[in-house]
Coordinates of N, CA and C in Angstrom, one line a residue:
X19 N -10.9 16.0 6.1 CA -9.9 15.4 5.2 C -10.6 15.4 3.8
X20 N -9.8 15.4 2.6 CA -10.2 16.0 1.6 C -10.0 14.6 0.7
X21 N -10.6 13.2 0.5 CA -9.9 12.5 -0.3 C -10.5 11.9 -1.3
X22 N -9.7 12.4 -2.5 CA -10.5 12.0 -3.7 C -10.7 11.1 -4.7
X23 N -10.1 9.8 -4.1 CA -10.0 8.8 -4.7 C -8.8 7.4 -4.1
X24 N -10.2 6.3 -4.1 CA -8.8 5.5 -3.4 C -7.7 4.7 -4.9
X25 N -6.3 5.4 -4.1 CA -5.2 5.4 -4.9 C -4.7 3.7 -5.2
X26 N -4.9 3.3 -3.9 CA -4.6 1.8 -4.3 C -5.2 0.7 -3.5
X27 N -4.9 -0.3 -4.2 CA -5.3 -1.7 -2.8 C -3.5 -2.0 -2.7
X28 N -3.4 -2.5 -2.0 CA -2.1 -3.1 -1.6 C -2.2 -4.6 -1.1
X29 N -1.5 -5.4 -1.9 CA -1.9 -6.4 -1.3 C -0.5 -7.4 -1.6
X30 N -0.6 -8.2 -0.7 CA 0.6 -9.0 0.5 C 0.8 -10.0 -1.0
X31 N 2.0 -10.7 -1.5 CA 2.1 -11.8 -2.4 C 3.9 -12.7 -1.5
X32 N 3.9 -13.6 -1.9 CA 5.2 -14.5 -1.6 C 6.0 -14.0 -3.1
X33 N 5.0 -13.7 -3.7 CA 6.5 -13.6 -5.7 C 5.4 -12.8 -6.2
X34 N 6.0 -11.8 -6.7 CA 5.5 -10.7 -7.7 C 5.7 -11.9 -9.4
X35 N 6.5 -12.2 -9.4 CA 6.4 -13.3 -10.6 C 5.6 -14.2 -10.7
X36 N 5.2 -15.0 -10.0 CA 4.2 -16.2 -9.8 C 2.8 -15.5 -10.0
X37 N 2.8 -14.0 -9.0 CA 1.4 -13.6 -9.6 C 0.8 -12.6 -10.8
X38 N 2.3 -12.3 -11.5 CA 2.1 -11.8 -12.8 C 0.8 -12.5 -13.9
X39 N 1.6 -13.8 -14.0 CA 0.2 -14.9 -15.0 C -1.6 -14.0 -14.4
X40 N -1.8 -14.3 -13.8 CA -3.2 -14.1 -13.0 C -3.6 -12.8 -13.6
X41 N -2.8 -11.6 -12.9 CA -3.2 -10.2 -13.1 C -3.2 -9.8 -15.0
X42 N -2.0 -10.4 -15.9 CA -1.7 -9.9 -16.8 C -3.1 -11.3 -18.2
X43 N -2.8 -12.2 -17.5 CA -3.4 -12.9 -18.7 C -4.9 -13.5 -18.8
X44 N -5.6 -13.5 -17.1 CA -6.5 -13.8 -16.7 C -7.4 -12.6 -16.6
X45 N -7.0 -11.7 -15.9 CA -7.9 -10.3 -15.4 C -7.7 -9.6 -16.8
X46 N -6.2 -10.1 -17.7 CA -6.1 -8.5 -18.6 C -5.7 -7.1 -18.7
X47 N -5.1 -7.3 -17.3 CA -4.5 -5.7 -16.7 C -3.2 -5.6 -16.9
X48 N -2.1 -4.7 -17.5 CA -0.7 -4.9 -17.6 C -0.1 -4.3 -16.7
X49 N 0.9 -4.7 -15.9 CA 2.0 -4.2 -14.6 C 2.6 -3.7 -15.7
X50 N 2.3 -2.1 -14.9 CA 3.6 -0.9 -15.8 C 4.5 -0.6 -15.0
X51 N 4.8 -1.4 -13.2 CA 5.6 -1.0 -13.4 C 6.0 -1.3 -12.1
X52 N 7.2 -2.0 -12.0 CA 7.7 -2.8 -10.6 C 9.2 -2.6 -10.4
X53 N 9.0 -2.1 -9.0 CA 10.4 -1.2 -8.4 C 10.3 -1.7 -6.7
X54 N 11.6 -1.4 -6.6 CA 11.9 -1.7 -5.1 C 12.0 -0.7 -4.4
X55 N 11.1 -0.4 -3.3 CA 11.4 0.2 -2.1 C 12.5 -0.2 -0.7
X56 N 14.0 -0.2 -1.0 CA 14.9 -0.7 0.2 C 14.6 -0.2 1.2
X57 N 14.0 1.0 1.7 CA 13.7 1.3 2.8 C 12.2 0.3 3.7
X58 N 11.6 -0.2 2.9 CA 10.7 -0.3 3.6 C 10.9 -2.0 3.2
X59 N 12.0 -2.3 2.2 CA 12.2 -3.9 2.3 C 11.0 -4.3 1.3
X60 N 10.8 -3.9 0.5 CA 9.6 -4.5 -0.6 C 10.1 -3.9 -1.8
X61 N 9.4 -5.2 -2.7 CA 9.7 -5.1 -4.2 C 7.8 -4.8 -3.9
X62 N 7.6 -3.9 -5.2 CA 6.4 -3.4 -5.8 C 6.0 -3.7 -7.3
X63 N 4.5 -4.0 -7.6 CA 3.9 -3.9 -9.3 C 3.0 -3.4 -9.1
X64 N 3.0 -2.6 -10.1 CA 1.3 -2.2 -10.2 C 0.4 -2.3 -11.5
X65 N -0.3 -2.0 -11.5 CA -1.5 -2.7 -12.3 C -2.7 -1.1 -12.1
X66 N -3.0 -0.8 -13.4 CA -3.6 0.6 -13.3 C -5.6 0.0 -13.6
X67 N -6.5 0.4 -12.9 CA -7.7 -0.2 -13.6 C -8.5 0.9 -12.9
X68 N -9.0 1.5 -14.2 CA -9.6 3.2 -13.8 C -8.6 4.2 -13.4
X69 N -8.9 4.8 -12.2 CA -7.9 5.5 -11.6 C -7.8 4.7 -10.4
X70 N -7.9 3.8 -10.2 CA -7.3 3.1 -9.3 C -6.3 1.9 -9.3
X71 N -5.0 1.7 -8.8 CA -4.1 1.1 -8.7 C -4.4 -0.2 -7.9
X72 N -4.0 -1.3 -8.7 CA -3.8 -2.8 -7.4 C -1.9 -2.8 -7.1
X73 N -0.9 -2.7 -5.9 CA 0.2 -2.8 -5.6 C 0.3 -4.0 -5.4
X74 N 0.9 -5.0 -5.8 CA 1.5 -6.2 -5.3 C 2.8 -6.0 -4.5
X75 N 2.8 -6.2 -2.8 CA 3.6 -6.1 -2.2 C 5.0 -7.4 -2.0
X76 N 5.8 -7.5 -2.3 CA 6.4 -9.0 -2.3 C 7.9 -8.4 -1.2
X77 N 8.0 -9.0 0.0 CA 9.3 -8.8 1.4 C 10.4 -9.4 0.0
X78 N 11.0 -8.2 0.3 CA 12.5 -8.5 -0.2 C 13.6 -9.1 1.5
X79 N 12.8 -9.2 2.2 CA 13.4 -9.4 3.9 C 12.2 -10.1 4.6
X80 N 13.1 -11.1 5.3 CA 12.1 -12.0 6.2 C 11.7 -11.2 7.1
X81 N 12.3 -10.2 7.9 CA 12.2 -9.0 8.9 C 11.2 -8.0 8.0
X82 N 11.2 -7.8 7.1 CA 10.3 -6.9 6.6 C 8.4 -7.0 7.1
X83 N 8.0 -6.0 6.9 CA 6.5 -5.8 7.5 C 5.6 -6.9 7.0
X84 N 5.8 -6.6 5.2 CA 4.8 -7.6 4.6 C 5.5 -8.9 4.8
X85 N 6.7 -9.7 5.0 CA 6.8 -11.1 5.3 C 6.3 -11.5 6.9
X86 N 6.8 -10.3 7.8 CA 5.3 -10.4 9.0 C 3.9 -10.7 8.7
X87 N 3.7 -9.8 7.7 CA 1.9 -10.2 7.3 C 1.7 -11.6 7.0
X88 N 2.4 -11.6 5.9 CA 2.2 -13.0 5.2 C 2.4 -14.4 6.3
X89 N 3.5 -14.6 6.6 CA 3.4 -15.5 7.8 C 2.3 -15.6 8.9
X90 N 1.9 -14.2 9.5 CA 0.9 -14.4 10.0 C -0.7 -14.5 9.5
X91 N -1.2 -13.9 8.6 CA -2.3 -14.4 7.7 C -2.3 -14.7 6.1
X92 N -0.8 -14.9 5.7 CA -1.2 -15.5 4.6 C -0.8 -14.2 3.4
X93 N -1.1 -14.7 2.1 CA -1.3 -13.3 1.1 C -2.4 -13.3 0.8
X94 N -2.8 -11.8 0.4 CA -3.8 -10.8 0.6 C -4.2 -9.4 0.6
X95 N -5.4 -9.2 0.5 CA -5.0 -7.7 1.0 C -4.5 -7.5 2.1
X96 N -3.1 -6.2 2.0 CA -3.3 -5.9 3.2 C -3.2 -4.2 3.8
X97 N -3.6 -3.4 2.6 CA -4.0 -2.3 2.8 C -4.9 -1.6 1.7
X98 N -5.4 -0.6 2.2 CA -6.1 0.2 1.2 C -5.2 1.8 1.0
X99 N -5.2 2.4 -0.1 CA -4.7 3.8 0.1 C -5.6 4.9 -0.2
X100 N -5.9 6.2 0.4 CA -6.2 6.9 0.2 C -6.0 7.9 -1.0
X101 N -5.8 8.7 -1.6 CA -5.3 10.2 -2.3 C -5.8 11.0 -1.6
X102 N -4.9 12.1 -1.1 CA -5.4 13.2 -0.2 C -4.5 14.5 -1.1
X103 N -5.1 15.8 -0.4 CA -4.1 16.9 -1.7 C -2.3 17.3 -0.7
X104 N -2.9 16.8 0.5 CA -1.8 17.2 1.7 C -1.7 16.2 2.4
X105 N -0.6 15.1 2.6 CA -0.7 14.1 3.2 C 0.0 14.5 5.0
X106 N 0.7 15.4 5.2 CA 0.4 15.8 6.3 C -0.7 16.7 7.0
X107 N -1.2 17.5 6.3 CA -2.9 17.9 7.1 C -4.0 16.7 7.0
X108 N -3.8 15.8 6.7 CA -4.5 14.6 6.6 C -4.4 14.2 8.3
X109 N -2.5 13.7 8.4 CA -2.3 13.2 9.4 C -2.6 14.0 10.8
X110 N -2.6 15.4 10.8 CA -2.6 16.8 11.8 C -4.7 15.7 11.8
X111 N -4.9 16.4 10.5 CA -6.4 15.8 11.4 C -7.0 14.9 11.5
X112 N -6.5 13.3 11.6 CA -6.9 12.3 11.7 C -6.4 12.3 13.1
X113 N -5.2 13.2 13.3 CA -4.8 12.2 15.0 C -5.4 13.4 15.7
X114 N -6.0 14.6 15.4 CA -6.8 15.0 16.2 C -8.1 14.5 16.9
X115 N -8.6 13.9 15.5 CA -9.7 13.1 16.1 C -9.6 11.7 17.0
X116 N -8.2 11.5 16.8 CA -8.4 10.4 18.1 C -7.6 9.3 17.0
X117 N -7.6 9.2 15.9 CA -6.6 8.4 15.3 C -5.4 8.1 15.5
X118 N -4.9 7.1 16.0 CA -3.4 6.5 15.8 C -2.7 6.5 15.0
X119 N -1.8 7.0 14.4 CA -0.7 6.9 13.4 C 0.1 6.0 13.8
X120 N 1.3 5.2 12.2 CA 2.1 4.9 12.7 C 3.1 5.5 12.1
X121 N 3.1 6.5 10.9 CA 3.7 7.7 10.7 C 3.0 8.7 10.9
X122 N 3.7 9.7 11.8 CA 3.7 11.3 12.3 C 4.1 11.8 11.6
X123 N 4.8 12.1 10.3 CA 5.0 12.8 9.1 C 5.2 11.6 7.8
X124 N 4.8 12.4 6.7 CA 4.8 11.9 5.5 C 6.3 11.1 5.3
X125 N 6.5 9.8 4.6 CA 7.8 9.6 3.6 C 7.5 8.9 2.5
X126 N 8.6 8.5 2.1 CA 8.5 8.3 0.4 C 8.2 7.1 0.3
X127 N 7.6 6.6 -0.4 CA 6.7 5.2 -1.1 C 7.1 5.1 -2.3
X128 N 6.6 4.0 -3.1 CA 6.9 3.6 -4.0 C 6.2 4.3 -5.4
X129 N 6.4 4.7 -6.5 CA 6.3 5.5 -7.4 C 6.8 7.1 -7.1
X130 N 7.4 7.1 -6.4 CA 7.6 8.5 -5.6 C 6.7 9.5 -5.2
X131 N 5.6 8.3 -4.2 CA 4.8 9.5 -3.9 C 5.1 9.4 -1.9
X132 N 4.3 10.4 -1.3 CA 4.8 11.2 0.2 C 3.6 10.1 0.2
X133 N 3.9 9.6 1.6 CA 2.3 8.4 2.2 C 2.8 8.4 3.5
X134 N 1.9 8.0 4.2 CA 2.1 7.2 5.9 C 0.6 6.8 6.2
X135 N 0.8 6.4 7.4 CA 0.0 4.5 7.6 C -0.4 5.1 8.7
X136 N -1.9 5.0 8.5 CA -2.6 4.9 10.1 C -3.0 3.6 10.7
X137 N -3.0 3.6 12.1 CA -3.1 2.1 12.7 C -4.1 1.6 12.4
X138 N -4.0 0.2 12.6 CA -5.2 -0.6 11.8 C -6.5 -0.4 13.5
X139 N -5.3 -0.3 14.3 CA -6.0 -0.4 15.7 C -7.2 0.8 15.8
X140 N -6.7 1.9 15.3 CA -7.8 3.1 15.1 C -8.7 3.3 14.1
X141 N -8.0 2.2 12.9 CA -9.0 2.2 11.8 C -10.2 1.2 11.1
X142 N -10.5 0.4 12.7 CA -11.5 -1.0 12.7 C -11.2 -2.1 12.0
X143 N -9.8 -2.2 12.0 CA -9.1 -3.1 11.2 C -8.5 -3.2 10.3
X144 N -8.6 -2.0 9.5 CA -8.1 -2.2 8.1 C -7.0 -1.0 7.9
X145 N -5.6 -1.5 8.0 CA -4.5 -0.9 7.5 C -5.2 0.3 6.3
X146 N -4.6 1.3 7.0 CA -5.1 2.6 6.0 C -3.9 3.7 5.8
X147 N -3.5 4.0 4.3 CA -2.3 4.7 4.0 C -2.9 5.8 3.1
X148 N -2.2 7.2 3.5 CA -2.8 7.8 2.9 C -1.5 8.3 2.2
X149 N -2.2 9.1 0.5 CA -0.5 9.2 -0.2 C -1.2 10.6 -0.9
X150 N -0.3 10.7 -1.1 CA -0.2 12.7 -2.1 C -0.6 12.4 -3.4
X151 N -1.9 13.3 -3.7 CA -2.6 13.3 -5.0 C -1.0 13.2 -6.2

């Protein structure tokens, strides 16, 4: 696998508003830019530092993934992202080697990029997403 930079941290919040103050006036970093993903039930911001991105995930749905997270440990991190050039030849050879996916092909994420999620169970714990350069 070919990856040239991690694209983002993702990380779990109760309010993309409450944690605006912190990111924009404390750290100094400005959210360029916060959109909803309805498919996956999350409002998104991000925050650019280098070429790497911080995502603030915030459940627009109590059923959604990240209000699972959050209930069960809290906010936080709770992924890291990859950049790969092919986010499906990534997946062809991650689950060759014995990796778990919990996407078998790429879909659409937030900024409009192609991404899917390998299990945290194959990845020593840590939720791993990989997304299209």
């Amino acid at each position: 696998m070919n990856i040239s930079h991690i694209e983002h941290l993702g990380i779990a919040v109760k309010s993309i508003e409450e944690q605006l103050p912190y990111y924009e006036q404390v750290l100094g970093v400005k959210c360029y830019n916060i959109e909803e993903v309805a498919d996956q039930k999350v409002k998104t911001a991000f925050f650019k530092i280098g070429q790497t991105k911080i995502e603030l995930l915030e459940p627009t749905s109590e059923d959604s993934t990240i209000a699972k997270f959050i209930e069960k440990r809290g906010e936080g991190i709770h992924h890291i992202a990859f950049a790969v050039p092919d986010v499906q030849s990534a997946l062809n050879e991650v689950e060759s080697k014995g990796v778990q996916l919990i996407d078998k092909a790429p879909r659409g994420g937030a900024e409009g990029l192609n991404i899917a999620f390998l299990h945290p169970k194959s990845t020593h714990g840590v939720l791993t997403e990989l997304c299209m350069e």
